[in-house]
CSV table of C-alpha atoms in Angstrom, one decimal:
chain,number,residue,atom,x,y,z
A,94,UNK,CA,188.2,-30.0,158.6
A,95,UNK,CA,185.4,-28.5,156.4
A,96,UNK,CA,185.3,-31.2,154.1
A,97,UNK,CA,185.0,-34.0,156.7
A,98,UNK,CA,182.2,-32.6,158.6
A,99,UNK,CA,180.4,-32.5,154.7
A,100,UNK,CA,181.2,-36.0,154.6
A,101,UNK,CA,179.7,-36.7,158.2
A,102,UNK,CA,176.9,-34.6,156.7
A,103,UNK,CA,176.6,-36.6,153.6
A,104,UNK,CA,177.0,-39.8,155.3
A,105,UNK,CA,173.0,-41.7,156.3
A,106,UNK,CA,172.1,-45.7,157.3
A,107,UNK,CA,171.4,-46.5,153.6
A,108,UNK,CA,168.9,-48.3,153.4
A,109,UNK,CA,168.9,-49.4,149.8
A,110,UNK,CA,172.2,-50.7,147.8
A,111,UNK,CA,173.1,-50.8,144.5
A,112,UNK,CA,173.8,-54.4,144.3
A,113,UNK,CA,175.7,-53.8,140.7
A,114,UNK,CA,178.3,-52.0,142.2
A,115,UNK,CA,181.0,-53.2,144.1
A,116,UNK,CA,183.8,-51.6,146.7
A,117,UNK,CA,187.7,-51.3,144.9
A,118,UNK,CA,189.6,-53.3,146.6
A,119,UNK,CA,191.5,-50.4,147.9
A,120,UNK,CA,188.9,-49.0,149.9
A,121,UNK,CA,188.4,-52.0,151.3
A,122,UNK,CA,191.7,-52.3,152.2
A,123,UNK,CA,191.5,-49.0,154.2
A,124,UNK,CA,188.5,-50.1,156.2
A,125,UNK,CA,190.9,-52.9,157.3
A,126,UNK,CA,193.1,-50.7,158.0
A,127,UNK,CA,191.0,-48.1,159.9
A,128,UNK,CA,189.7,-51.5,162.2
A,129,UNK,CA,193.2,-52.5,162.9
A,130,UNK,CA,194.1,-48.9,163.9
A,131,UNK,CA,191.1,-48.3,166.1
A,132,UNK,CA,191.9,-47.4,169.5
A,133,UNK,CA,190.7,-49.7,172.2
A,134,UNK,CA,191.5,-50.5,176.2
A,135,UNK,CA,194.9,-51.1,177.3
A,136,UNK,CA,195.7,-51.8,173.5
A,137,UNK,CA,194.4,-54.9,174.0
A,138,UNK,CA,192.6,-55.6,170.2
A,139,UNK,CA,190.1,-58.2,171.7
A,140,UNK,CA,188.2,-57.9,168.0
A,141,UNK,CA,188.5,-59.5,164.9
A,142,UNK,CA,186.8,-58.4,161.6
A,143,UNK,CA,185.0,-60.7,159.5
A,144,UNK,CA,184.9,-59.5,155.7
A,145,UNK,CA,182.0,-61.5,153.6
A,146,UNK,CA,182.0,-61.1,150.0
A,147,UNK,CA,179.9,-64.0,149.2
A,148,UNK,CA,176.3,-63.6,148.0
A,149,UNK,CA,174.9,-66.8,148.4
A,150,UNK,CA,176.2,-66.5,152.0
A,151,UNK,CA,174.7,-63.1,152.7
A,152,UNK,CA,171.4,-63.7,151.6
A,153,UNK,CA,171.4,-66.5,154.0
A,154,UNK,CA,171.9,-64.0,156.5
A,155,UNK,CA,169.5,-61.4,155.9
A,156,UNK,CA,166.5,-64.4,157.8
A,157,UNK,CA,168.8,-63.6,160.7
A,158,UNK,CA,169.1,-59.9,159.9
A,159,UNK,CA,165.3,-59.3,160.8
A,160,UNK,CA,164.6,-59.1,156.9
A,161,UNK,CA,166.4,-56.7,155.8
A,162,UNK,CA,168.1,-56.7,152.6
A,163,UNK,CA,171.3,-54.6,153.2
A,164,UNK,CA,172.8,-57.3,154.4
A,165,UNK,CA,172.4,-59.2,150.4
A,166,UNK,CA,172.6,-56.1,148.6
A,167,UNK,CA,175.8,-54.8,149.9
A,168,UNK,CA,178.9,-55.0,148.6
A,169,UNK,CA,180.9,-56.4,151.0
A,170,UNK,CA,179.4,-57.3,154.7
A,171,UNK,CA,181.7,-56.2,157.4
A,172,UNK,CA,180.9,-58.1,161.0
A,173,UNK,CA,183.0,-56.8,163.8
A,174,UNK,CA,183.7,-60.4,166.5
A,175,UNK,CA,185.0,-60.2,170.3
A,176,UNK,CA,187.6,-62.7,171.1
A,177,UNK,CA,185.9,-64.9,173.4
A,178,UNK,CA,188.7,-65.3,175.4
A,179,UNK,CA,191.3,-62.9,177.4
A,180,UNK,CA,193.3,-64.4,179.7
A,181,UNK,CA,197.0,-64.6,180.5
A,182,UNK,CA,197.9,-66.1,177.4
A,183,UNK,CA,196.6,-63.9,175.0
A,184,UNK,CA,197.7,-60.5,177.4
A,185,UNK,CA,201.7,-62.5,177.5
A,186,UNK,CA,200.8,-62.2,173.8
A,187,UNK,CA,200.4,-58.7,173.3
A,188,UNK,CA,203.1,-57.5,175.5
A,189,UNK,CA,205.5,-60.1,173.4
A,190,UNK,CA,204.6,-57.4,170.4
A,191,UNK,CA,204.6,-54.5,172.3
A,192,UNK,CA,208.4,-56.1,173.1
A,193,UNK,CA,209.0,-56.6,169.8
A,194,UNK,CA,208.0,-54.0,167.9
A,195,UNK,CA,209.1,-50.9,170.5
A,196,UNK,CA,211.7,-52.8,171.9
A,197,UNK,CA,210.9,-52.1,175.3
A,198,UNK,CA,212.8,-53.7,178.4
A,199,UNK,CA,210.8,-56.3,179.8
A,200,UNK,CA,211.3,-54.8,183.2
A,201,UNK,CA,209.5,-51.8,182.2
A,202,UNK,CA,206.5,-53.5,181.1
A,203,UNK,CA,206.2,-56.7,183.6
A,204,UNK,CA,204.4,-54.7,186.1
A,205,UNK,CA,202.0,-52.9,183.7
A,206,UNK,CA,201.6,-56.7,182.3
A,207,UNK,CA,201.3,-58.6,185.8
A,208,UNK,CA,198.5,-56.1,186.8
A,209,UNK,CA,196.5,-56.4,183.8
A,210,UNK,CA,196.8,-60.7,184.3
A,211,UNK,CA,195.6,-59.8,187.8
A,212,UNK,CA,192.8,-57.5,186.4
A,213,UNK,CA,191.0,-60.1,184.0
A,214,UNK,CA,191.7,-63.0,185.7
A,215,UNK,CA,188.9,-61.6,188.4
A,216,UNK,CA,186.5,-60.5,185.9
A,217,UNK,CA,183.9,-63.2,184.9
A,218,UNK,CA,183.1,-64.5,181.5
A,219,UNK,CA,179.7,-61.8,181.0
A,220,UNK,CA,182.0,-58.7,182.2
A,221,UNK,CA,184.8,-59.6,180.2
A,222,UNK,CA,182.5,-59.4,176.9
A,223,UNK,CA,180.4,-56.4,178.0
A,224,UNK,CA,183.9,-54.4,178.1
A,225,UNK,CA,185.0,-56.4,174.7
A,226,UNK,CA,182.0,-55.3,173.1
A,227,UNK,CA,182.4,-51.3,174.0
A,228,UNK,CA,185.7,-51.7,171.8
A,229,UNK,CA,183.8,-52.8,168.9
A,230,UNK,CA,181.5,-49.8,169.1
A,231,UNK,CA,185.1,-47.7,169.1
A,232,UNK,CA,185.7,-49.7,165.9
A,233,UNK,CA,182.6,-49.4,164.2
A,234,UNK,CA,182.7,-45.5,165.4
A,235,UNK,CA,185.8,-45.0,163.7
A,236,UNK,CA,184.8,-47.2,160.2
A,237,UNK,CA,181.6,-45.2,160.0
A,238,UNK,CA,183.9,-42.1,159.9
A,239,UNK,CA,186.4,-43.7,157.1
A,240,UNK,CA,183.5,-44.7,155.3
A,241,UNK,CA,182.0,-40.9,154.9
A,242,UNK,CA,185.6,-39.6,154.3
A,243,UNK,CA,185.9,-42.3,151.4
A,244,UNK,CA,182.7,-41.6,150.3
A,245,UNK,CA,181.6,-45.1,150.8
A,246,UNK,CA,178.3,-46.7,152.1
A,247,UNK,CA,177.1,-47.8,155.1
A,248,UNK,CA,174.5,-49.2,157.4
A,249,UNK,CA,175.3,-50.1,161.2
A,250,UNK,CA,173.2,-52.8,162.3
A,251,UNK,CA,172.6,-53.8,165.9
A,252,UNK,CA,169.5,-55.5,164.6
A,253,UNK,CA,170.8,-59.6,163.9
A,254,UNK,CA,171.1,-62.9,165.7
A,255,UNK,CA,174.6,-63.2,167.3
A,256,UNK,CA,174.3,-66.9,167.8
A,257,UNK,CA,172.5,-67.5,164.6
A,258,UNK,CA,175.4,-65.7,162.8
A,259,UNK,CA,178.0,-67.5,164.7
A,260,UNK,CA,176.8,-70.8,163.7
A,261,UNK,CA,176.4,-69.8,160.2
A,262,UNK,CA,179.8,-68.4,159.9
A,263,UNK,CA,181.5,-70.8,162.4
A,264,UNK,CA,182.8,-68.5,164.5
A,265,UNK,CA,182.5,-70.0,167.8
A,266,UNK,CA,185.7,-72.9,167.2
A,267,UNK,CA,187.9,-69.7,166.4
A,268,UNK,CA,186.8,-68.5,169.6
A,269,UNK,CA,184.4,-65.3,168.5
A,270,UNK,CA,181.4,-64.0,168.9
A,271,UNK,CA,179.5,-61.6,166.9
A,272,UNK,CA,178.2,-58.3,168.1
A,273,UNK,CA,178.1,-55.4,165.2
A,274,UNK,CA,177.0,-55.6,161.4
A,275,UNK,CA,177.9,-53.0,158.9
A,276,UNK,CA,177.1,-53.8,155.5
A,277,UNK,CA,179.3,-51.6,152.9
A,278,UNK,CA,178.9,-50.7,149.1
A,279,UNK,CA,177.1,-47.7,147.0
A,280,UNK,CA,174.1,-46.3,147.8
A,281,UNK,CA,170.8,-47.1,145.1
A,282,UNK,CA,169.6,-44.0,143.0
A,283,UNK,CA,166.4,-44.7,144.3
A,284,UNK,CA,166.7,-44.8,147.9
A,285,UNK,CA,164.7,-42.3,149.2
A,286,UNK,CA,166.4,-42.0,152.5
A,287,UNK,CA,169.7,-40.7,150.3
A,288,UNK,CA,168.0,-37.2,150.3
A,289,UNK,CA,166.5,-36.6,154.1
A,290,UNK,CA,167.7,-34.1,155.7
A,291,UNK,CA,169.7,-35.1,159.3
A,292,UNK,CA,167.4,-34.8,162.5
A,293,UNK,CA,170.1,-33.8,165.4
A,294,UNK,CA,170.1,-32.3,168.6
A,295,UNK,CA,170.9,-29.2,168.8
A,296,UNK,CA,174.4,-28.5,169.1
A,297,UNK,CA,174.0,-26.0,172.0
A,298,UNK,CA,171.7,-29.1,173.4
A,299,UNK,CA,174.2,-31.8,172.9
A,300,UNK,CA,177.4,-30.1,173.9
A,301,UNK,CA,178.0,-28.7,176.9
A,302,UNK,CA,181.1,-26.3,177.5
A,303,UNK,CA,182.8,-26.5,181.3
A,304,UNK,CA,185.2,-23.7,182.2
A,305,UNK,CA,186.2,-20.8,184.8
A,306,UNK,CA,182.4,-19.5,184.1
A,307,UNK,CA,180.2,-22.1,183.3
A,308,UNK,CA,181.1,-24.7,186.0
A,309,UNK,CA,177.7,-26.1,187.1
C-alpha cells in the first residue's frame, strides 16, 4: 500500500514532456486496459477511448487545447468520448454479453433490463450526457492512478474545445463526443513543476470519520 501512495505522491499535471521519449507499448496496453476495466453505472460502458499517436495531428490540436503544448509533446494523447447514444439498442446489447459471458438465464436479467429501457428512454438527450460524462471522470480517476503506479506521465485536461476536437477527429459519424484529455509520456528534465511540493487539504480537513461518537 506504501508504495502506491509514493506513487500518488510522486505523480503531478506535468506540464512539460520530453517529446524524445516515447510510452512501450506495454504500458500502453495497460492504460487500455485500466479504461476498459473502469467501473461505471449499471455496467453500462457508455465511453470509448481515443488513442492518438500522430504528431502532425496533435499539434493541430494544441490551437484547440488553449495553447498548450502537452497536447504535441506527449507521447501518446489519450481522449476519453461518451457514446452519444443509449437507448434500447445499445442496453439489449449489453445484457446480450452479460448473457454471454456469465451465462445468465434471461429470466433473471429481463426485469433488471426492461427497467433500465424504461429508465433512459425518459431521460433527455442533455441528462443522458451529464450522467455519461460522470463515468468518464471514473475513468480518467482510475488512469491517473495506473499512470503513477506505472510510473508514467500525465496531465488531465478539462481545458479544450469538445466540438472543435470532434470535428478534427471525426467523432461525431461514430456517434461520440469528447469530454476529457490526458496527454501521456515522460516528464522533461527541466520542468520545473516536476519538483513542487503537493498543496492538499489537510487530511483531518478533507476526511471526515462518522461512527457511534462522532455522528454529527
Amino acid at each position: 500500500m506504501q508504495n502506491t501512495l509514493d506513487s500518488l505522491y510522486w505523480r503531478y499535471a506535468v506540464k512539460k514532456f520530453d517529446s524524445s521519449k516515447i510510452l512501450e507499448e506495454e504500458k500502453l496496453d495497460k492504460l487500455k486496459t485500466a479504461f476498459n476495466l473502469t467501473a461505471t453505472s449499471y455496467g453500462l460502458q457508455p465511453l470509448k477511448l481515443l488513442v492518438v499517436r500522430h504528431r502532425e495531428l496533435q499539434q493541430e490540436l494544441v490551437r484547440h487545447s488553449y495553447g498548450q503544448r502537452q497536447v504535441a509533446d506527449a507521447s501518446h494523447l489519450l481522449i476519453l468520448c461518451i457514446e452519444q447514444t443509449i437507448d434500447q439498442k445499445y442496453i439489449e446489447s449489453y445484457f446480450n454479453k452479460v448473457q454471454a459471458v456469465r451465462g445468465t438465464p434471461g429470466e433473471v436479467l429481463d426485469p433488471f433490463k426492461k427497467s433500465l429501457i424504461e429508465s433512459f428512454s425518459s431521460k433527455t438527450d442533455s441528462e443522458i450526457q451529464t450522467w455519461a460524462t460522470h463515468q468518464a471522470y471514473l475513468a480518467l480517476g482510475n488512469l491517473l492512478t495506473v499512470c503513477a503506479v506505472e510510473q508514467i506521465d500525465s496531465c488531465p485536461m478539462e481545458g479544450f474545445d469538445p466540438t472543435a476536437y470532434n470535428k478534427v477527429l471525426n467523432l461525431e459519424p461514430r456517434g461520440l463526443h469528447a469530454v476529457l484529455v490526458l496527454p501521456v509520456g515522460y516528464r522533461a528534465p527541466d520542468d520545473m513543476f516536476a519538483s513542487f511540493k503537493k498543496v492538499r487539504r489537510d487530511l483531518e480537513k478533507s476526511v471526515l470519520t462518522i461512527g457511534p461518537d462522532t455522528l454529527p
